[in-house]
Short mmCIF file of C-alpha atoms and ligand atoms in Angstrom, two decimals:
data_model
loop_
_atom_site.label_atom_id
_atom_site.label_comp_id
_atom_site.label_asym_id
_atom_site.label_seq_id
_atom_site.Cartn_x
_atom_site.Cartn_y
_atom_site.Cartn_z
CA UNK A 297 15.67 -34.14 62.02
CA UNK A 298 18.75 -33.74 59.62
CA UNK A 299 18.49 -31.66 56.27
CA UNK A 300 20.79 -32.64 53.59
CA UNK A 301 21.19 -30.39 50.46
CA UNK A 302 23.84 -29.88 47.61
CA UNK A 303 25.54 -32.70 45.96
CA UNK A 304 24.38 -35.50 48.95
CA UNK A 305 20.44 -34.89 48.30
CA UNK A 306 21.66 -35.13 44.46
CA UNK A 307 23.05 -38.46 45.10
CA UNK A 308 20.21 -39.75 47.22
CA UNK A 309 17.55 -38.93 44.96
CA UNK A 310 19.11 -39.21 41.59
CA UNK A 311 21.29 -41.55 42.01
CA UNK A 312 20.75 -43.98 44.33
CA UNK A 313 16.65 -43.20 44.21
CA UNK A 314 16.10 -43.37 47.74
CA UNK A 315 12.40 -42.65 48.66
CA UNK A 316 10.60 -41.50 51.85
CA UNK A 317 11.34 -44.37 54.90
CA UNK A 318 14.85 -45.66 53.42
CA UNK A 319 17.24 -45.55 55.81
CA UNK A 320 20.74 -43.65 55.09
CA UNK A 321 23.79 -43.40 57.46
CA UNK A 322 24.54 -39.83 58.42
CA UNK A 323 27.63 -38.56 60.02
CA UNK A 324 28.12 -35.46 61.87
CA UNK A 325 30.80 -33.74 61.78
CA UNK A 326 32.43 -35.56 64.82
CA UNK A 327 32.60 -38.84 62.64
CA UNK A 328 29.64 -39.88 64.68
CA UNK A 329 27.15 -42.18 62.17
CA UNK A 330 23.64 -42.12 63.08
CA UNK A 331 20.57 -44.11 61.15
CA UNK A 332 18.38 -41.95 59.76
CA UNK A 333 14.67 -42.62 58.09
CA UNK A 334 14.33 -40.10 55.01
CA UNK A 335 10.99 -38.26 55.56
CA UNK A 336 10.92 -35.95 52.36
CA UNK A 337 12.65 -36.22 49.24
CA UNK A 338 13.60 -32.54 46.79
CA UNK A 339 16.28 -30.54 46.35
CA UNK A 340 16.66 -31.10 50.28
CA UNK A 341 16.20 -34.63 51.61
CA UNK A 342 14.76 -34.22 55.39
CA UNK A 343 15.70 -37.17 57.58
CA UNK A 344 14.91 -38.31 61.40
CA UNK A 345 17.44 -40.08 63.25
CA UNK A 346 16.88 -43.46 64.06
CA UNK A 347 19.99 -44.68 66.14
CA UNK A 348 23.52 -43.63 66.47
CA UNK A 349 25.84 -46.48 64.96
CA UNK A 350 28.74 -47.82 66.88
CA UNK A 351 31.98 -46.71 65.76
CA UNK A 352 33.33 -48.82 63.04
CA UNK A 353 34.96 -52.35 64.34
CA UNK A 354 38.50 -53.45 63.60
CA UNK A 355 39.76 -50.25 63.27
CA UNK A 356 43.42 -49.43 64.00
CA UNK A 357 44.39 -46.49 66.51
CA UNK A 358 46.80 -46.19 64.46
CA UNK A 359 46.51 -42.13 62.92
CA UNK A 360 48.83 -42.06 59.73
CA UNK A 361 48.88 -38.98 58.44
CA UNK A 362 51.09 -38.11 55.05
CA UNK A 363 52.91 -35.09 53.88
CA UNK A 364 53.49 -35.20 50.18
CA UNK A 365 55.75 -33.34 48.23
CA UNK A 366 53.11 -31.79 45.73
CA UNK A 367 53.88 -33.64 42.40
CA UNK A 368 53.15 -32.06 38.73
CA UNK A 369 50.04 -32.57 36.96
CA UNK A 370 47.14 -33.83 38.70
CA UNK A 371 49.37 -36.52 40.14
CA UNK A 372 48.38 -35.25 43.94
CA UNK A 373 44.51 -36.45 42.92
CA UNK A 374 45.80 -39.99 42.73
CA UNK A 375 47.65 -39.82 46.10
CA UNK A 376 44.94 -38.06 47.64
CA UNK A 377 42.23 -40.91 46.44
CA UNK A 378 44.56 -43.58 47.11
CA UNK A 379 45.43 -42.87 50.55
CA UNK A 380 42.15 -42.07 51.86
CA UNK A 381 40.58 -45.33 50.82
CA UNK A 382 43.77 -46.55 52.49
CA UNK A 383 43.14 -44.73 55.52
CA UNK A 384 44.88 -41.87 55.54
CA UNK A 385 43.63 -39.21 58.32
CA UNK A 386 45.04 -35.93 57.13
CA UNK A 387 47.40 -34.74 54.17
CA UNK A 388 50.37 -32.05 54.44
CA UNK A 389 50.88 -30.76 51.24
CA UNK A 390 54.51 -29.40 51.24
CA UNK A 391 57.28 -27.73 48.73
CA UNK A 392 61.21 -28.61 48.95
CA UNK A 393 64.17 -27.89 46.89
CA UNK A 394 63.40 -30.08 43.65
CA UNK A 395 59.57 -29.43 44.07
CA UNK A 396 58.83 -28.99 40.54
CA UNK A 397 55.45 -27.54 40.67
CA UNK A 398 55.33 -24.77 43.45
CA UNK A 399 52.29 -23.43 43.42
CA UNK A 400 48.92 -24.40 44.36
CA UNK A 401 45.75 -21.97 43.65
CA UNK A 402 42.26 -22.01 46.12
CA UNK A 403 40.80 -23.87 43.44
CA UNK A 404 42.80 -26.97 43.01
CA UNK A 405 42.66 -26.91 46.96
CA UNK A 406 39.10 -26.93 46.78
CA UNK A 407 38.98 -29.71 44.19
CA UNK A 408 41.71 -31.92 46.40
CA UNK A 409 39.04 -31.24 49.51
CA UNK A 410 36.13 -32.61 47.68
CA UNK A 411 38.00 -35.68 46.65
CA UNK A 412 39.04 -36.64 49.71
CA UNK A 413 35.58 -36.38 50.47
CA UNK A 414 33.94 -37.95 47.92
CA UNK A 415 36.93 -40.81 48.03
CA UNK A 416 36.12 -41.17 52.09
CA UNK A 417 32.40 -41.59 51.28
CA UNK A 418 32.67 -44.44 48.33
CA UNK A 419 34.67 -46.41 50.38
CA UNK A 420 32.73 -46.41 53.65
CA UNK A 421 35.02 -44.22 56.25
CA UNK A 422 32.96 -41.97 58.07
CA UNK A 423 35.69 -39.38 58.79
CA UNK A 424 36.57 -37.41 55.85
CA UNK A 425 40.24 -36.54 56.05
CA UNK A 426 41.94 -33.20 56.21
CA UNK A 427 44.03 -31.71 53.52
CA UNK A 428 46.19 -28.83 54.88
CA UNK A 429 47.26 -25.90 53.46
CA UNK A 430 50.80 -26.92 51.46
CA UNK A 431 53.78 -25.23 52.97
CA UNK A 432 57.10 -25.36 52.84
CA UNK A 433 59.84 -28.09 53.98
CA UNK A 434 60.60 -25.80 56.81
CA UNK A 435 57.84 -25.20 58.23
CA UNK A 436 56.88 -29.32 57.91
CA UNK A 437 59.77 -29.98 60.36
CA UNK A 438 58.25 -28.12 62.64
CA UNK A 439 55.84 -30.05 62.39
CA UNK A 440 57.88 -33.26 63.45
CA UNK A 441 57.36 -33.21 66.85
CA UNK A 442 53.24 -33.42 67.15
CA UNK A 443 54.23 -37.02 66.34
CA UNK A 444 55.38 -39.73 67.99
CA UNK A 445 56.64 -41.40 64.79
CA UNK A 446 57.95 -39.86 61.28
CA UNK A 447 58.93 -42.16 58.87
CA UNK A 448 60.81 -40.28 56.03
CA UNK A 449 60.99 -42.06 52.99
CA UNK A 450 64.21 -42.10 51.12
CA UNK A 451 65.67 -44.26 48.46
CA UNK A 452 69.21 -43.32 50.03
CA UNK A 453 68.35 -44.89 53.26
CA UNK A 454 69.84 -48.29 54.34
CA UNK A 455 68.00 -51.01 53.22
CA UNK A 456 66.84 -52.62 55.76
CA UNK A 457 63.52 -55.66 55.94
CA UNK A 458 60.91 -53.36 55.84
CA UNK A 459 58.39 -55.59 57.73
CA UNK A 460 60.69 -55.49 61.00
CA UNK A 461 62.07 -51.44 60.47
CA UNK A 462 57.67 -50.93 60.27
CA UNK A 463 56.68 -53.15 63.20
CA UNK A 464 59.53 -51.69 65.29
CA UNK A 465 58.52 -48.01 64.55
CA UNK A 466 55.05 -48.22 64.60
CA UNK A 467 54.83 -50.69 68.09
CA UNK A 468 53.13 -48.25 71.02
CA UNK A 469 52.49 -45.29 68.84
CA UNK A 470 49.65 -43.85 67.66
CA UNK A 471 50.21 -40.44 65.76
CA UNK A 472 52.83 -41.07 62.90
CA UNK A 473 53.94 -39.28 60.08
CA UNK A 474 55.01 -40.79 56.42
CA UNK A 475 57.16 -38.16 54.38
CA UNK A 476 57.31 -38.79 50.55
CA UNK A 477 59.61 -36.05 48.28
CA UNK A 478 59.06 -34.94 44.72
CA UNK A 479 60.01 -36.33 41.55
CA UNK A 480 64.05 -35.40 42.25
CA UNK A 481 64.19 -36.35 45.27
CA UNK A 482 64.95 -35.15 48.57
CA UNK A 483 68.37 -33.73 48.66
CA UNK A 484 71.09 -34.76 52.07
CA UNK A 485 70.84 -31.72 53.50
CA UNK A 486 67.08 -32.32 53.86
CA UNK A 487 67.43 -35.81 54.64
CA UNK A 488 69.47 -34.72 57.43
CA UNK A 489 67.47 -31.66 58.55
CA UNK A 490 64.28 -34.34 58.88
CA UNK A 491 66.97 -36.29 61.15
CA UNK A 492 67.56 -33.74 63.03
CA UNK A 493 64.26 -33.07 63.81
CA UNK A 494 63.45 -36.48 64.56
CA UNK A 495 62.42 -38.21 61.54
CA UNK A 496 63.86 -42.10 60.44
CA UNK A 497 65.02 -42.49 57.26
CA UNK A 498 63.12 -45.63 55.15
CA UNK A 499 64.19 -47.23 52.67
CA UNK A 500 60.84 -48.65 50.48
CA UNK A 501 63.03 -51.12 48.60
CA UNK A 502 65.44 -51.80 45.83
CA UNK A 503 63.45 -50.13 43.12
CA UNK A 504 62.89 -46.24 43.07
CA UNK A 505 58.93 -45.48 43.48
CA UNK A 506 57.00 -42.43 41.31
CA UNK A 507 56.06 -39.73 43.74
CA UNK A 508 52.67 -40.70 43.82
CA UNK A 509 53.29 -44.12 44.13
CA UNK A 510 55.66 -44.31 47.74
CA UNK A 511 52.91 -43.33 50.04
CA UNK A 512 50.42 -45.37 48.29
CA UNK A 513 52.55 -48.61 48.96
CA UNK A 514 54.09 -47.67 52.45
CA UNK A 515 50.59 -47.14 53.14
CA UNK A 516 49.06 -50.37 52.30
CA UNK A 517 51.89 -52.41 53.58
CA UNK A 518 50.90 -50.84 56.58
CA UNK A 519 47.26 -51.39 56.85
CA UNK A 520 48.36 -55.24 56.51
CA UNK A 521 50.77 -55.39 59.12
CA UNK A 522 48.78 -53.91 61.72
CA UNK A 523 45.28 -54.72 61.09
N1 SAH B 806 64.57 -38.51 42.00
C1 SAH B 806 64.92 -39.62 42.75
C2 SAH B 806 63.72 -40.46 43.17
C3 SAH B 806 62.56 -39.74 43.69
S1 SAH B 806 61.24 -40.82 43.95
C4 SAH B 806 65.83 -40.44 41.91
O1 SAH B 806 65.57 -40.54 40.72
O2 SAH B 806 66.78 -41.01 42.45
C5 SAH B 806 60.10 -39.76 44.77
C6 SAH B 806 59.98 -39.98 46.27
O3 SAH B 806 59.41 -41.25 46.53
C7 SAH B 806 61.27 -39.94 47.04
O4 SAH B 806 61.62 -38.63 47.44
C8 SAH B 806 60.96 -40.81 48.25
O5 SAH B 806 60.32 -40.07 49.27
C9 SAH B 806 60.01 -41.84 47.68
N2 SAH B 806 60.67 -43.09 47.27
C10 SAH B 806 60.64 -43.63 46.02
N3 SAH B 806 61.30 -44.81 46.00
C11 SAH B 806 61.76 -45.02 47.26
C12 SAH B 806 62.49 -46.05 47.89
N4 SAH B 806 62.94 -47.11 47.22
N5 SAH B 806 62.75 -45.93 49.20
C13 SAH B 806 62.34 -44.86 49.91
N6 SAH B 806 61.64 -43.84 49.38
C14 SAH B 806 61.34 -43.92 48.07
#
């Protein structure tokens, strides 16, 4: 038996008016889906579990995971809702040099969290992903080497066919990275600290992308190359 309260027994009752014996998908929180029969309907919808689901087909090993310079406004919503339905799996928040915005308060965090999982529910993933705490540029290159991949995306990069730089990079790895900066820009030195610490450089084309836009499309233009 699985008890479901707060905003999901909202949305099962209210919204989508499900009564005792529909059947819901419920996912623990190991990304495992299960059936599940709703017994009892109220302010907490009890359901038993009918079958565990297979894990979903087609999908890519592939983990992509994106660290985003936090843009102004609410300009990190978009990337956040964007990229999950894209299949993002987790999302590094960090701050650089020309970071215009620098500081992020529990509550927007809070707000980015639900998103992500409200975004991962509408569009069917069963793993909601993880938004981490942002930090600085620093302390994301240290991050660098929990991948096997880090694709850092700058508009000073050579330009070279994208299709071919992506298949080449991403052939026999699994846990990659994508790095987009802020509105100005990463500046050399970074460029070349993310180098040094084992990042490639990208080039996403002849035109310069927003912010929010770069992961977006590098993201998508991955999903159809590899799946
Ligand atoms: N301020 C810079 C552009 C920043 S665009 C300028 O005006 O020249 C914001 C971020 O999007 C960049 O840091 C980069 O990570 C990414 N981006 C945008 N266009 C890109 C491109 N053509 N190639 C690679 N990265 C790009």
């Amino acid at each position: 038996m699985v008890e479901i309260g707060g905003s999901d027994a909202r949305k099962i009752v209210r919204v989508l008016r499900l009564q005792r014996g529909d059947r819901i998908e419920v996912v623990d929180s190991a990304a495992v889906a299960f059936c599940a029969a709703i017994e009892d309907t109220g302010k907490i919808v009890r359901a038993t579990l009918v079958e565990s689901l297979a894990r979903d087909g087609g999908e890519t090993t592939l983990a992509l995971d994106v660290a985003q310079a936090v843009p102004k406004a609410r300009r990190m919503e978009f990337v956040i809702e964007k990229c999950t339905e894209l299949g993002a799996r987790a999302f590094l928040p960090f701050y650089c040099e020309r970071s215009a915005g620098r500081h992020v308060g529990s509550e927007k965090l809070a707000r980015w969290r639900r998103l992500a999982r409200s975004s991962a529910q509408q569009c069917g993933r069963r793993d909601v992903p993880a938004i981490r705490d942002p930090e600085a540029f620093d302390a994301l290159l240290e991050r660098f080497e929990g991948y096997e991949a880090v694709l850092f995306a700058w508009e000073l990069a050579p330009r070279l066919p994208l299709r071919e730089r992506l298949l080449a990079a991403l052939a026999r790895v699994e846990r990659v990275l994508l790095v987009v900066g802020p509105e100005g820009g990463f500046t050399h030195d970074e460029a070349e600290a993310a180098v040094r610490h084992g990042a490639s450089l990208l080039s996403l084309g002849r035109r310069i992308l927003r912010t929010d836009t770069a992961a977006v499309a590098l993201l998508a233009v991955i999903d159809a190359l590899t799946s």
